[in-house]
């Protein structure tokens, strides 16, 4: 775990541009901290992002972690840079790749568009929690059906399939083809992922 | 007696050729595999670059000082000087390192640049317009005619006249297709963007670089940094996609190392998604005007074409030598013009030139079938004698036809039954690729306690390199796969070639098989002495070294290794193409046949994949499981450029309009239809040894799918990708 030194940034509002540029942060969260509405904050003249750092506790893969975050810090940044859990990947600026999929209270979410602040009190699970000595049946099925090539999209895909099968334990091929389109793979592992998901649906929990 | 390097006979292997799970599968699937993007060093800074917002401009001034005012920013530096001309959008102008990613982005956006805007040229579709604008360069030509010019005849005039004569003859007795086809530029779109995490220990640099070229990049860092390659370690255990675009550290890799040196801290600089698409590699576009003549049996007698396209501001685009593709009719001329545009420069993209050449020419072959009212399969079959692998293609075509149900489903172009507004069709295409093994060296170490490890500066770009290496060594030493440790991804290991052009599996198989066979000779000698038998009689199988046919008369692997004494046995395996070919372990050149079945909705223009069959030869198959994945993946990448993806450039400003994932269309899991992969490995293939597989199956999908759509509609949609808009426009033009 490598905690980066953190600067306390100047107080002030949040510029519209800062909203747009700040690694997936949303106006609402910054506003929530500064006590203004998003619109007011966006209209403010100050140049820098309001960033009083806040110390929070996050429950990740069953363990509690104390981290200091800025309002704009995403869950993905906390996972990757503070907790060194790098299974969730930064691929898109929005949720369109699925590469940073994690489970928040059992539901799939793209960690790059979720603010760390909003995760207080929630149970976060990453792909790493599905591995280990006795891997989750979905991980096993991915290995058996070789549903990976470069592997960069794979942890996100594994978590998405886990979440999908939790919702549809007896998923049919039809359901899989319709329900797992949120994850992007450039190497073209979809055919293998379909096989893996079907197998896990049948043999898994 | 020198060792003869060869594989066991087909069917007599214990490991090679058997389905093997990836040995790094758990790490990849559960997110513990560390990519360059994932390396976090102590006290690490994050760097971000400011990319040029204009497609063509001159930098009047650049001031990084406002970036230093941004909280969290530690350092900033320009990457271009005032006066520099920028030729494509996104070109890095300045770099900022900060405590967090967000602060680095803020800082990069704060850099002040004054630009002088220059004329932008981006249209790669209109050759005449580009010529008029002075934006073209000769791309060469290839020509082959059966007849020779007379003694005093001017060669150029003769060629012109002869081609016209042949076309006239074909028009009279057979058919001439005169048509235009095209395929737009796409990007590499590696899911892990280009970049590195760099750290210095004293004067020594460790670059955790996302690269397809572990052994070749240390020197590329060293030069610009004023050090020598021995002071650089390039490390890359996993790479999140490369596809031909990650052979070099690039300017941003070097600047990352500089920032790390200047700040005394680790620095991570990965491209943003937008930058990845704009500057980190594109595949050249291609457009062609073709006149092709065939006799009444569909045998092509003459091909005449002029093609053009863009690979960015300088060069690039498709070599005329591969046009027409696979087929080499007796009379042919292919002329090529390069169009220089203000777009990101091209890089090698999986099977450079081949997918475009295939899509530009095998569509014309299919249109011959359409015009002659013949079965496309017949036209392809009757022209096989003009290919280099007629027998392989013929055999693969039969298999593919059976798997897709060609005979039962085929109808003449546009004459199939319609279900409402939906029509279906079949199309096919052929491809070829070299895939010779690259040069490779490995160090195999066998420890006295039986431990086995092999180390080489190779990399796994997704093909399963580690697994293949472990299988080769395990096969040779008679051990289970998990008894072999594979060390790759570090430039301090013995050098092994870059992973490009389908060369890796052949290369690493060569070096490791050689090393393991050599090592075994030494172990056999020790065991032979111990057991007082002849070394020639010994075999290594099932974890034992024993007398052939007498498993009891031998030693366990561990016992055998204990005879080494105190020191591990180290054997270097080395393969170089120049010195070691011909080799029984590897060779080159494959074919491959693909067939597509699509459904097209004439009302909406949507093309849906129904089924896709890929039959592929690749010599000897080491791991059918990962080999099949390569083919699946290639087909899906092919479906992507056939139906979905293209780089969309604003004609006026040169802006790259769809450079984010949400806008750059790629297929998703539900878009691919049924894919059937058949690995073609008769004994004749097996005995050739290993031939690379990565590139070939990505070549045919464009032409095969385009041909299937033409077969469904009875109308050619000439330009790829076949988006609903292009399909509807083609239908409208032809009034079907
Ligand atoms: S395995 Fe490479 S992006 Fe999916």
CSV table of N, CA and C and ligand atoms in Angstrom, one decimal, chain A residues 147-154 157 184-189, chain B residues 191 239-241 243, ligand 1:
chain,number,residue,atom,x,y,z
A,147,UNK,N,-10.8,-17.3,-21.8
A,147,UNK,CA,-11.5,-16.1,-22.1
A,147,UNK,C,-10.7,-14.9,-21.8
A,148,UNK,N,-9.4,-14.9,-22.3
A,148,UNK,CA,-8.5,-13.8,-22.1
A,148,UNK,C,-7.4,-13.9,-23.1
A,149,UNK,N,-7.0,-12.7,-23.5
A,149,UNK,CA,-5.8,-12.7,-24.4
A,149,UNK,C,-4.8,-11.8,-23.7
A,150,UNK,N,-4.7,-10.5,-24.1
A,150,UNK,CA,-3.8,-9.6,-23.3
A,150,UNK,C,-4.3,-9.6,-21.9
A,151,UNK,N,-5.6,-9.7,-21.6
A,151,UNK,CA,-6.0,-9.8,-20.3
A,151,UNK,C,-6.4,-8.5,-19.6
A,152,UNK,N,-6.2,-7.4,-20.4
A,152,UNK,CA,-6.4,-6.0,-19.7
A,152,UNK,C,-7.9,-5.8,-19.4
A,153,UNK,N,-8.8,-6.4,-20.3
A,153,UNK,CA,-10.2,-6.2,-20.0
A,153,UNK,C,-10.8,-7.3,-19.1
A,154,UNK,N,-10.0,-8.3,-18.8
A,154,UNK,CA,-10.5,-9.5,-18.2
A,154,UNK,C,-11.0,-9.4,-16.8
A,157,UNK,N,-14.3,-7.9,-16.9
A,157,UNK,CA,-15.3,-8.8,-17.5
A,157,UNK,C,-15.7,-9.9,-16.5
A,184,UNK,N,-15.9,-4.0,-22.9
A,184,UNK,CA,-15.3,-3.9,-24.2
A,184,UNK,C,-14.0,-4.8,-24.1
A,185,UNK,N,-13.8,-5.5,-25.2
A,185,UNK,CA,-12.5,-6.3,-25.3
A,185,UNK,C,-12.0,-6.0,-26.7
A,186,UNK,N,-10.7,-5.5,-26.8
A,186,UNK,CA,-10.1,-5.3,-28.1
A,186,UNK,C,-9.5,-6.5,-28.7
A,187,UNK,N,-9.1,-7.4,-27.9
A,187,UNK,CA,-8.4,-8.6,-28.4
A,187,UNK,C,-9.4,-9.6,-29.0
A,188,UNK,N,-10.7,-9.4,-28.7
A,188,UNK,CA,-11.7,-10.3,-29.2
A,188,UNK,C,-11.9,-11.6,-28.5
A,189,UNK,N,-12.1,-11.5,-27.2
A,189,UNK,CA,-12.3,-12.7,-26.4
A,189,UNK,C,-13.8,-13.0,-26.2
B,191,UNK,N,-6.3,-1.5,-25.3
B,191,UNK,CA,-7.0,-1.1,-24.0
B,191,UNK,C,-6.1,-0.6,-23.0
B,239,UNK,N,1.2,-7.0,-21.1
B,239,UNK,CA,1.0,-5.8,-22.0
B,239,UNK,C,-0.5,-5.9,-22.4
B,240,UNK,N,-1.2,-4.8,-22.2
B,240,UNK,CA,-2.6,-4.7,-22.5
B,240,UNK,C,-2.9,-4.4,-24.0
B,241,UNK,N,-2.4,-5.1,-24.9
B,241,UNK,CA,-2.7,-4.9,-26.3
B,241,UNK,C,-1.6,-4.1,-26.9
B,243,UNK,N,-0.8,-4.9,-30.9
B,243,UNK,CA,-1.3,-5.0,-32.3
B,243,UNK,C,-0.4,-4.4,-33.4
C,1,LIG,S1,-8.1,-9.6,-23.7
C,1,LIG,FE1,-7.1,-7.8,-24.5
C,1,LIG,S2,-8.7,-6.3,-24.4
C,1,LIG,FE2,-9.7,-8.1,-23.8
